[in-house]
mmCIF file of C-alpha atoms and ligand atoms in Angstrom:
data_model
loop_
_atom_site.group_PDB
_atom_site.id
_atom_site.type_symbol
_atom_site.label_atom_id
_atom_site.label_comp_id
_atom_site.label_asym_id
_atom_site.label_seq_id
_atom_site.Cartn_x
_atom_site.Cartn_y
_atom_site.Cartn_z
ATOM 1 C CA UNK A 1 23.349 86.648 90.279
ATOM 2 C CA UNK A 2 19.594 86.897 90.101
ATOM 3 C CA UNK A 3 17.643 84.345 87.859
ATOM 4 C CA UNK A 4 14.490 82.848 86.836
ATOM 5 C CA UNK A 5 13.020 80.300 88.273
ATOM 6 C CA UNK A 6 13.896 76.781 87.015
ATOM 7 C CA UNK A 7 12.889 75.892 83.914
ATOM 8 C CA UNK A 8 10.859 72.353 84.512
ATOM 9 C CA UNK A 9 11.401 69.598 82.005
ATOM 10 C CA UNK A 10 9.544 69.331 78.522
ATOM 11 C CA UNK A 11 6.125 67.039 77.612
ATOM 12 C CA UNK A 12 5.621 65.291 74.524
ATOM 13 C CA UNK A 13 3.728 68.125 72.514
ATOM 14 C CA UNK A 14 5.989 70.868 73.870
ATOM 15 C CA UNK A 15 8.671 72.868 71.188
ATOM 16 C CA UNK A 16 12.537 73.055 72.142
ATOM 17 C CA UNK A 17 14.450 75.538 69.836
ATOM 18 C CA UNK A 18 18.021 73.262 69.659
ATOM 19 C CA UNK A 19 19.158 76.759 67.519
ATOM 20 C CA UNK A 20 19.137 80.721 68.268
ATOM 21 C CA UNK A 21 21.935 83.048 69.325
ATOM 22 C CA UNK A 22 22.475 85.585 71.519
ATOM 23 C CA UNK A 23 24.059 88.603 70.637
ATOM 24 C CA UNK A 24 23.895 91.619 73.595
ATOM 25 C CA UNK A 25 25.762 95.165 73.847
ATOM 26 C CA UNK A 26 27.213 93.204 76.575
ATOM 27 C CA UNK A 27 28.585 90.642 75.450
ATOM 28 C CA UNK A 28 30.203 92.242 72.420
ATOM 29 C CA UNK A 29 31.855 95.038 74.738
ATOM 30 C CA UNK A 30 33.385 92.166 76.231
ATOM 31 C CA UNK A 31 34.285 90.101 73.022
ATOM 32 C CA UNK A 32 35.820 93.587 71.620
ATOM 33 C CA UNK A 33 37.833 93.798 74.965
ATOM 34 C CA UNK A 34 39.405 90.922 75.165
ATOM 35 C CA UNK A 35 40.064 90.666 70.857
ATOM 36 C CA UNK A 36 40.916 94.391 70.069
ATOM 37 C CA UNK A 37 42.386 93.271 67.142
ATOM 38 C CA UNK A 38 41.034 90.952 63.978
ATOM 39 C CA UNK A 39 37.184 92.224 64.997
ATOM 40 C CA UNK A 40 36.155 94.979 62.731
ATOM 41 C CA UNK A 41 32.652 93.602 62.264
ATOM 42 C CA UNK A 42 32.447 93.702 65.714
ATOM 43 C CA UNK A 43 33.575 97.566 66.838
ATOM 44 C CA UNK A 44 31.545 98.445 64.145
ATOM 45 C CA UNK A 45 28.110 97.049 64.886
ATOM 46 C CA UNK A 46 29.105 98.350 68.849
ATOM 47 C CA UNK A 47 29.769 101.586 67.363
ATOM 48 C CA UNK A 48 26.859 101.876 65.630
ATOM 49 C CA UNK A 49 24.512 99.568 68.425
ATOM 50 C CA UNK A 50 23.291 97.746 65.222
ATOM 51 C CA UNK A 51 23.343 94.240 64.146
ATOM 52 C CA UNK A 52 23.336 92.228 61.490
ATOM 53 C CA UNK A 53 21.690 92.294 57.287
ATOM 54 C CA UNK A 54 19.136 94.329 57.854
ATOM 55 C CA UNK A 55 21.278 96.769 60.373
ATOM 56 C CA UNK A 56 18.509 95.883 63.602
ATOM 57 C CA UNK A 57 19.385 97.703 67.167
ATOM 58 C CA UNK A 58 21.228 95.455 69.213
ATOM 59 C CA UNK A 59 19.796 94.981 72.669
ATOM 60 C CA UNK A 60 21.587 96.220 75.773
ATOM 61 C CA UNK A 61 20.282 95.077 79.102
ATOM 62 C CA UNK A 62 21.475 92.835 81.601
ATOM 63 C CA UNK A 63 22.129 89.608 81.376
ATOM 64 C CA UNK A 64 19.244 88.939 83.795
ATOM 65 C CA UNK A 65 17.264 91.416 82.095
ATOM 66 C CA UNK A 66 17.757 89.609 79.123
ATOM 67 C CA UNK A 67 17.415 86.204 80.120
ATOM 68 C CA UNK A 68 13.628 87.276 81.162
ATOM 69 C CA UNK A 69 13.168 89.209 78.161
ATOM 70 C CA UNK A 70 14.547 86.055 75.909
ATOM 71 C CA UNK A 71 11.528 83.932 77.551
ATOM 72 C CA UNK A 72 9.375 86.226 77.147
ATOM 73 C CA UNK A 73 9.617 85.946 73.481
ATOM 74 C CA UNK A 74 9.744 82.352 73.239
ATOM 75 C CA UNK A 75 6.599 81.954 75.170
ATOM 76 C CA UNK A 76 4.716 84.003 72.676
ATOM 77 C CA UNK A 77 6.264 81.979 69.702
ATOM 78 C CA UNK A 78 4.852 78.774 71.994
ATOM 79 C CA UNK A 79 8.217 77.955 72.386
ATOM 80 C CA UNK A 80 9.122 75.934 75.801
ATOM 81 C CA UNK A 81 13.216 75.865 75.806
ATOM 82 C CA UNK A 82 16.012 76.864 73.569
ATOM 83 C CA UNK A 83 19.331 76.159 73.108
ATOM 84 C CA UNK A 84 22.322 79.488 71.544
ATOM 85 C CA UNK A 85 25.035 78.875 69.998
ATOM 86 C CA UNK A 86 27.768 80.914 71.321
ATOM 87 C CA UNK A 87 29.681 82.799 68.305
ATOM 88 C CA UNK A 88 31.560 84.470 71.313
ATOM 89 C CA UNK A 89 34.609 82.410 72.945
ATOM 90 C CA UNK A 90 35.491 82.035 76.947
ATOM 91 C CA UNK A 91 32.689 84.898 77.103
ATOM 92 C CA UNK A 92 31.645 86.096 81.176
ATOM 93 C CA UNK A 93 28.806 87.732 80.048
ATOM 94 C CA UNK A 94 27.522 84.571 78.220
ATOM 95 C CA UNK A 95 28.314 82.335 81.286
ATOM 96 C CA UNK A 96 26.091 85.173 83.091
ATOM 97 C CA UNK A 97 22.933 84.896 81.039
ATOM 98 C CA UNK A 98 22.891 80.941 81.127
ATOM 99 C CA UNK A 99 22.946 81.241 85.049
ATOM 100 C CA UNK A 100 20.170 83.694 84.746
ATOM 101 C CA UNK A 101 17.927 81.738 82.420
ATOM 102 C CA UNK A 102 18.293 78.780 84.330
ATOM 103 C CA UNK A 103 17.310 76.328 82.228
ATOM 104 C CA UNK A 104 14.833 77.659 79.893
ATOM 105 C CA UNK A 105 17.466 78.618 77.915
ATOM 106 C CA UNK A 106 20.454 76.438 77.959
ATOM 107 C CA UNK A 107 23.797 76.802 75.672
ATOM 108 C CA UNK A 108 26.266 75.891 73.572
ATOM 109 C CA UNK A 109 29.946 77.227 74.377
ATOM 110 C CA UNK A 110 32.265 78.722 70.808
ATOM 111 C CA UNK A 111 35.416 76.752 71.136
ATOM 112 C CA UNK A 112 38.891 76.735 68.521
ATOM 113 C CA UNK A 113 39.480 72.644 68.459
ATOM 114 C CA UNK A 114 42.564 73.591 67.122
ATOM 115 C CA UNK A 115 43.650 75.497 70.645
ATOM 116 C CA UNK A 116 45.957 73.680 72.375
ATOM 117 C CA UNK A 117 43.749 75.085 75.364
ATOM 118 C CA UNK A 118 40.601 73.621 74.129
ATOM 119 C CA UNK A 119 40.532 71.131 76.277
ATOM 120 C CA UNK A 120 40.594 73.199 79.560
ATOM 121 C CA UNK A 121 38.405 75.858 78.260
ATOM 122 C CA UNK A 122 36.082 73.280 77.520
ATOM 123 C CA UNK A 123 36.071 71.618 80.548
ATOM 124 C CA UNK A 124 35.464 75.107 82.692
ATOM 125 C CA UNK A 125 32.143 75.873 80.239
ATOM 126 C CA UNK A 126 30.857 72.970 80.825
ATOM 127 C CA UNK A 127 31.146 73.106 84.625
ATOM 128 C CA UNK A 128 29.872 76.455 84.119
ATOM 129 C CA UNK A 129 26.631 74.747 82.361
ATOM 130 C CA UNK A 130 26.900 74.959 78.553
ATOM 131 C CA UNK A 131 25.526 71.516 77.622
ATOM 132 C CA UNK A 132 27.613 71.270 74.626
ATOM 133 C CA UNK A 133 29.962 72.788 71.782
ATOM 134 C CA UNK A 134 29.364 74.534 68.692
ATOM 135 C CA UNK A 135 32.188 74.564 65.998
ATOM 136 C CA UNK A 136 32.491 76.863 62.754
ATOM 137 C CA UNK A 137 34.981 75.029 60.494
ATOM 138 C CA UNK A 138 33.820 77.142 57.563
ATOM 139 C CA UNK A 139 34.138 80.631 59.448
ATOM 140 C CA UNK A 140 37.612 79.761 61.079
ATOM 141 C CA UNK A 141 38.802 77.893 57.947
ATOM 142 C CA UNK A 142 40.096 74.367 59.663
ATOM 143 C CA UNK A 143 39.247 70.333 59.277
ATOM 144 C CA UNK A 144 37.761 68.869 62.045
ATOM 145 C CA UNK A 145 39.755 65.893 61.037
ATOM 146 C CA UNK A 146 42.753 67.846 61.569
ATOM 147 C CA UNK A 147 45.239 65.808 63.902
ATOM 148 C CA UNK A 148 45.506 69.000 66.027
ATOM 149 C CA UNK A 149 41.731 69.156 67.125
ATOM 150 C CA UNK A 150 42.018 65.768 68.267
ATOM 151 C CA UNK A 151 42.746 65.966 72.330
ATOM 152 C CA UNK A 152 39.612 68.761 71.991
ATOM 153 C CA UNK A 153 37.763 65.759 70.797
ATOM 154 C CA UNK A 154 38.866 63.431 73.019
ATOM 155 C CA UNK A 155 38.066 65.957 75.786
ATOM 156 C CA UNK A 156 34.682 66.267 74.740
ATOM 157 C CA UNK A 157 34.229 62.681 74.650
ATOM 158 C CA UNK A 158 35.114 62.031 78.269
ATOM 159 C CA UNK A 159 32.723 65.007 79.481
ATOM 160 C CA UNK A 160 29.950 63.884 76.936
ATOM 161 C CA UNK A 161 29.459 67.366 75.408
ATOM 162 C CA UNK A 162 28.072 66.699 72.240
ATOM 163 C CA UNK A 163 28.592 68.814 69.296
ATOM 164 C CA UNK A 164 26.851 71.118 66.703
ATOM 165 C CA UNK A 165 28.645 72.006 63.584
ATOM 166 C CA UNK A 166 28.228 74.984 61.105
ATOM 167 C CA UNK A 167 28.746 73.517 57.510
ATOM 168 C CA UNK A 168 28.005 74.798 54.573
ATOM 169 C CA UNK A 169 27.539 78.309 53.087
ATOM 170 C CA UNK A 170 27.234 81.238 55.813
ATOM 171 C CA UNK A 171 26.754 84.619 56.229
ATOM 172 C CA UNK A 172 29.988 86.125 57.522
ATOM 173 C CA UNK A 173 31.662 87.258 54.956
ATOM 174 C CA UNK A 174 35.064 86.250 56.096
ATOM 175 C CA UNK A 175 33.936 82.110 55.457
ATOM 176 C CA UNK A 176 35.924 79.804 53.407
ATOM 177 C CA UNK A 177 33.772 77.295 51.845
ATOM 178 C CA UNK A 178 36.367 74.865 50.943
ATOM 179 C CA UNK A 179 35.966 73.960 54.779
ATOM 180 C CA UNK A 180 32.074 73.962 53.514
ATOM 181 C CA UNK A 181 31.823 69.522 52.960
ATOM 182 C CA UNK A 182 30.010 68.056 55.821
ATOM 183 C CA UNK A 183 31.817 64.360 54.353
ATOM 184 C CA UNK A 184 35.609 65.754 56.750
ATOM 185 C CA UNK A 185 33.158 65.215 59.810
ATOM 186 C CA UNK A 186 33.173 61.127 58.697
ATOM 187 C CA UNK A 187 36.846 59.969 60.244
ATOM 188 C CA UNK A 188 35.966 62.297 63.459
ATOM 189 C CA UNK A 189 32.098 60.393 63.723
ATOM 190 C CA UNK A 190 33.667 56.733 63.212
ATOM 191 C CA UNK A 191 36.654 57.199 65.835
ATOM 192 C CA UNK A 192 34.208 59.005 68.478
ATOM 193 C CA UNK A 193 31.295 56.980 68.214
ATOM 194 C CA UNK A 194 30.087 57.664 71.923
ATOM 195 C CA UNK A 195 29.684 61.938 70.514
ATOM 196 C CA UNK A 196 26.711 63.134 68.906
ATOM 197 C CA UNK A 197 27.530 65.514 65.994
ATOM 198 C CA UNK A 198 24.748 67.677 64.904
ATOM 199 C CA UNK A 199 24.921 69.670 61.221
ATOM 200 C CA UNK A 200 23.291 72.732 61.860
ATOM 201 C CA UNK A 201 21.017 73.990 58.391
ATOM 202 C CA UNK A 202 20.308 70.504 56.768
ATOM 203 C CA UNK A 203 23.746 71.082 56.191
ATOM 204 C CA UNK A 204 23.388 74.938 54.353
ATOM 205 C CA UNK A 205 23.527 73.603 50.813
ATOM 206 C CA UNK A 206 25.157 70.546 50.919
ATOM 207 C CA UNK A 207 22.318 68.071 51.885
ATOM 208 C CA UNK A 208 23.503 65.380 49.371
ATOM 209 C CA UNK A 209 26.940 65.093 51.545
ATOM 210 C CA UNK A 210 24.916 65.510 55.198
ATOM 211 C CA UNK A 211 22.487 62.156 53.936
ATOM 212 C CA UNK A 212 26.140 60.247 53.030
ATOM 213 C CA UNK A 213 27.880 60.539 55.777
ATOM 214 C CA UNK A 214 24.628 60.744 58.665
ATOM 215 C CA UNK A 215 24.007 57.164 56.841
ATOM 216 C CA UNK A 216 27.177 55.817 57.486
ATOM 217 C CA UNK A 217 27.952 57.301 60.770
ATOM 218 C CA UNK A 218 24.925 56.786 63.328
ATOM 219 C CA UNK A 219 25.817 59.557 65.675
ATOM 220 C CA UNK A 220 25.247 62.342 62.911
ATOM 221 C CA UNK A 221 22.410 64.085 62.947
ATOM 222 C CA UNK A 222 20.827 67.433 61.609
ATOM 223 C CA UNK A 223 18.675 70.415 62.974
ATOM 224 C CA UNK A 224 16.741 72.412 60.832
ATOM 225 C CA UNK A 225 17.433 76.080 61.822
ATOM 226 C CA UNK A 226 16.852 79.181 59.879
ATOM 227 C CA UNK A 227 15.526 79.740 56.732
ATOM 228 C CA UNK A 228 16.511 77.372 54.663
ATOM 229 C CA UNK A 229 17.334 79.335 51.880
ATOM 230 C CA UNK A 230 19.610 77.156 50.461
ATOM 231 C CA UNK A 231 17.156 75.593 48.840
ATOM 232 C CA UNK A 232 16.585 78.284 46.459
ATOM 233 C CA UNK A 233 19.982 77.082 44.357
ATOM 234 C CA UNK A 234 20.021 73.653 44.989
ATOM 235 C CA UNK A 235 20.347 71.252 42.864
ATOM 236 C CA UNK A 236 17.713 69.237 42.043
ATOM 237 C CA UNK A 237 14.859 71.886 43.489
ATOM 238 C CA UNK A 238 13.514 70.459 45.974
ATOM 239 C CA UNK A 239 10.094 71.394 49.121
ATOM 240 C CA UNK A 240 10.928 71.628 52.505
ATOM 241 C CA UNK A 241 8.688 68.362 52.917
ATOM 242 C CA UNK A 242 11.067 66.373 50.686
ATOM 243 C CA UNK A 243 13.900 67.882 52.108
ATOM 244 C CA UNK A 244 12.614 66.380 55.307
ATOM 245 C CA UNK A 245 11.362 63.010 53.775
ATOM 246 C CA UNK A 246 14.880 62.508 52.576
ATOM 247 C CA UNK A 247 16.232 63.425 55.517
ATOM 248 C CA UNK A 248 14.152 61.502 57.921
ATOM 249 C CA UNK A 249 14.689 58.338 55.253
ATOM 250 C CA UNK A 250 18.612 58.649 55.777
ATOM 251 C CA UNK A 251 18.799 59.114 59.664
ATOM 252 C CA UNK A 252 15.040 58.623 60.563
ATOM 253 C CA UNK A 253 13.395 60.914 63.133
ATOM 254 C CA UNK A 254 14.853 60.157 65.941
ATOM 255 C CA UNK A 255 18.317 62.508 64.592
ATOM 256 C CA UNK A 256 16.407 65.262 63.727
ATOM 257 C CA UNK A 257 16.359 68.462 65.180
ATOM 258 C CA UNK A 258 13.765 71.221 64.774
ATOM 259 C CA UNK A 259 15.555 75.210 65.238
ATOM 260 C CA UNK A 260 14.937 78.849 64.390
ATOM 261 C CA UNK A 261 18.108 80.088 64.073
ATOM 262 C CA UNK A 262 16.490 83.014 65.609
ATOM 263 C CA UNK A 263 18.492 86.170 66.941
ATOM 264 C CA UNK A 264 18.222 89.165 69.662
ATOM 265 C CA UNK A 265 18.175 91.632 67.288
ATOM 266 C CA UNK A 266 15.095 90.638 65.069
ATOM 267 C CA UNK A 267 11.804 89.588 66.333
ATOM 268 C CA UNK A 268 11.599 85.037 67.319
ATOM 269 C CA UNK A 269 11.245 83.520 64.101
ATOM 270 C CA UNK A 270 7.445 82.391 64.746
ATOM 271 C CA UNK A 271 6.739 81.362 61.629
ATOM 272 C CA UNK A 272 9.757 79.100 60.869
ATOM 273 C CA UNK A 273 8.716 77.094 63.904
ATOM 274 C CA UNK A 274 5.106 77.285 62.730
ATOM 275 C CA UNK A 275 6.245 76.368 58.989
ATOM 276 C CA UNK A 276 8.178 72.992 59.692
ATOM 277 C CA UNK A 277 5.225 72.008 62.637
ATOM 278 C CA UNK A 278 2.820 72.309 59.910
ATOM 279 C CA UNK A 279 4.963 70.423 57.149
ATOM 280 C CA UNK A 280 5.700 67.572 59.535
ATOM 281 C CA UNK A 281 2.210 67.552 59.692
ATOM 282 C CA UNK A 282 0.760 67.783 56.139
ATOM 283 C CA UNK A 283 3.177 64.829 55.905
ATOM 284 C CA UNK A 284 1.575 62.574 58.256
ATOM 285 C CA UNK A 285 4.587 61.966 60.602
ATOM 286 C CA UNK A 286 3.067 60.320 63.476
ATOM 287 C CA UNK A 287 2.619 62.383 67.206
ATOM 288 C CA UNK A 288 5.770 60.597 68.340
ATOM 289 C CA UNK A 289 8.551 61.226 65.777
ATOM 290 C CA UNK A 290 6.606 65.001 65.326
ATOM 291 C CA UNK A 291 8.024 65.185 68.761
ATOM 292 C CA UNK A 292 11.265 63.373 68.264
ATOM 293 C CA UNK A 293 11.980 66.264 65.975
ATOM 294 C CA UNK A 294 10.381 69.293 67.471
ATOM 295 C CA UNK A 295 11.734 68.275 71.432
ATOM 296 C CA UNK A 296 12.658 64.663 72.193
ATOM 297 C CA UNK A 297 15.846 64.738 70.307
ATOM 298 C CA UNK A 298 16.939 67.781 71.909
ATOM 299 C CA UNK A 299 16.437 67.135 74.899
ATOM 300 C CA UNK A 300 17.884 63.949 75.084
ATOM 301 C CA UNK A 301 20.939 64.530 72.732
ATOM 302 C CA UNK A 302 22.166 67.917 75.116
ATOM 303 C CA UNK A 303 20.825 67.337 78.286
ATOM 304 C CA UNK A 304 18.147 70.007 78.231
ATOM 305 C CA UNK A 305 15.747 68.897 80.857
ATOM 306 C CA UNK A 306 18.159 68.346 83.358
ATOM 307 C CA UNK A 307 18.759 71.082 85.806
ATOM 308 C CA UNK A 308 21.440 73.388 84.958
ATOM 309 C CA UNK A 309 24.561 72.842 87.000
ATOM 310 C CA UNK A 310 26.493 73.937 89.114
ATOM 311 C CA UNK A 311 23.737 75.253 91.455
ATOM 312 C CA UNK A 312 25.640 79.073 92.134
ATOM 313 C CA UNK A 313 26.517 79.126 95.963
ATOM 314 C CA UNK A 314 25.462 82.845 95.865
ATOM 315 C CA UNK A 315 21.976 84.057 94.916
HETATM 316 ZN ZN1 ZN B 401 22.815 79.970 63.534
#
């Protein structure tokens, strides 16, 4: 498998992305293949090679081809490393691409906690070099405090694969926001107080629950990702700035975790990143917990200036 060169670690000043995703021709064919059934969305936007709200064309290339292409356009959003978050289970072309960026982009595997075979699956992505797991209680309708996701959790514990959650509103249609209340993460956070949990969005709407819980469990923290258009119907209204002063009161800087949420199929989000860098600033953080937020704590929290592992046998 042909790759990039490795990806060198991060400086203070430099932006990691801890949130885009990855969605390929590729890697829906396969997807589609292996899930013929209960995947509409899917055959359809493969049908149609379009993606997404505003219906963009979904890339097809390599996985090689797109792992250059990917860093490509994060180097013209000034954008050093990023980190998907695979929507995709137990997905070969996935594993592909993360070989082939080598570290400039690293990932996070999909996983059902719920699957008795969680805890294998898990264990094989992250020997295949996902640095973590991303869950979607909301889109899959389940508790993480469910008794049944708990050898997943212990699983994850002993490999130190640390975890970012989807809570909160969403935009698959098929999501249950009953599953929406970031507060079911607090029993999971207290027993497994060697994970880090990350709540993807500020939490998508339900800040006042992500600054309870992050308060009372230490190892909860948030990333920023995406548009934040949650805000628009919150209650009270509230800037980005104090939605990060609150935040960084609750959990301080050093939980905090800038993101894009950008895609494949829409130009980087460039001015998301250059949005919260200026806010940050115009509040006066200081040049260290600026970069707490915008690198530090992702690189530290999933491992991403370590290099990727297993080294392939076969180049
Ligand atoms: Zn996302």
């Amino acid at each position: 498998m042909p790759r990039i060169g490795a990806a060198k670690p991060t400086q203070p000043g430099d932006v990691i992305d801890a949130h885009v995703h990855l969605f390929t021709v590729g890697l829906l064919e396969e997807f589609v293949s292996k899930m013929p059934e209960g995947s509409e969305r899917f055959r359809e936007a493969l049908k149609q090679r379009r993606w997404g709200k505003r219906n963009n064309v979904l890339p097809s290339k390599t996985p090689e081809q797109t792992a250059r292409w990917y860093v490509d356009r994060m180097k013209q959003a000034d954008v050093k490393k990023a980190l998907f978050v695979s929507v995709m289970p137990d997905n070969q072309w996935t594993r592909d691409f993360l070989v082939a960026a080598n570290g400039h982009v690293h990932g996070l595997c999909n996983v059902d906690p719920r699957d008795p075979g969680a805890p294998a699956l898990l264990e094989r992505e992250m020997a295949a070099g996902f640095r973590g797991v991303k869950l979607y209680p909301v889109n899959r309708a389940y508790r993480l405090s469910d008794p049944a996701c708990r050898p997943f959790f212990e699983k994850a514990d002993e490999l130190g694969a640390n975890i970012t959650v989807h809570y909160g509103v969403t935009v698959d249609p098929t999501g249950d926001l009953n599953y929406a209340d970031p507060l079911d993460l607090s029993p999971v956070a207290r027993d497994f107080p060697n994970l880090q949990f990350v709540i993807a969005h500020f939490g998508a709407g339900w800040l006042d629950s992500v600054l309870r819980v992050a308060y009372q469990c230490k190892n909860i923290c948030v990333d920023t990702s995406g548009t934040n258009n949650w805000m628009d119907y919150y209650v009270p209204k509230m800037t980005l700035a104090e939605v990060f002063e609150r935040t960084i009161m609750a959990l301080g800087p050093e939980r905090i975790l800038f993101g894009t949420d950008s895609g494949t199929t829409a130009p980087y989000r460039t001015w998301i990143r250059y949005m919260q860098q200026r806010t940050l600033e115009e509040m006066g953080l200081s040049d260290g917990d600026r970069d707490l937020i915008l690198r530090g704590n992702a690189s530290r929290i999933f491992r991403l200036d370590e290099p990727l592992l297993p080294t392939p046998s076969a180049e």
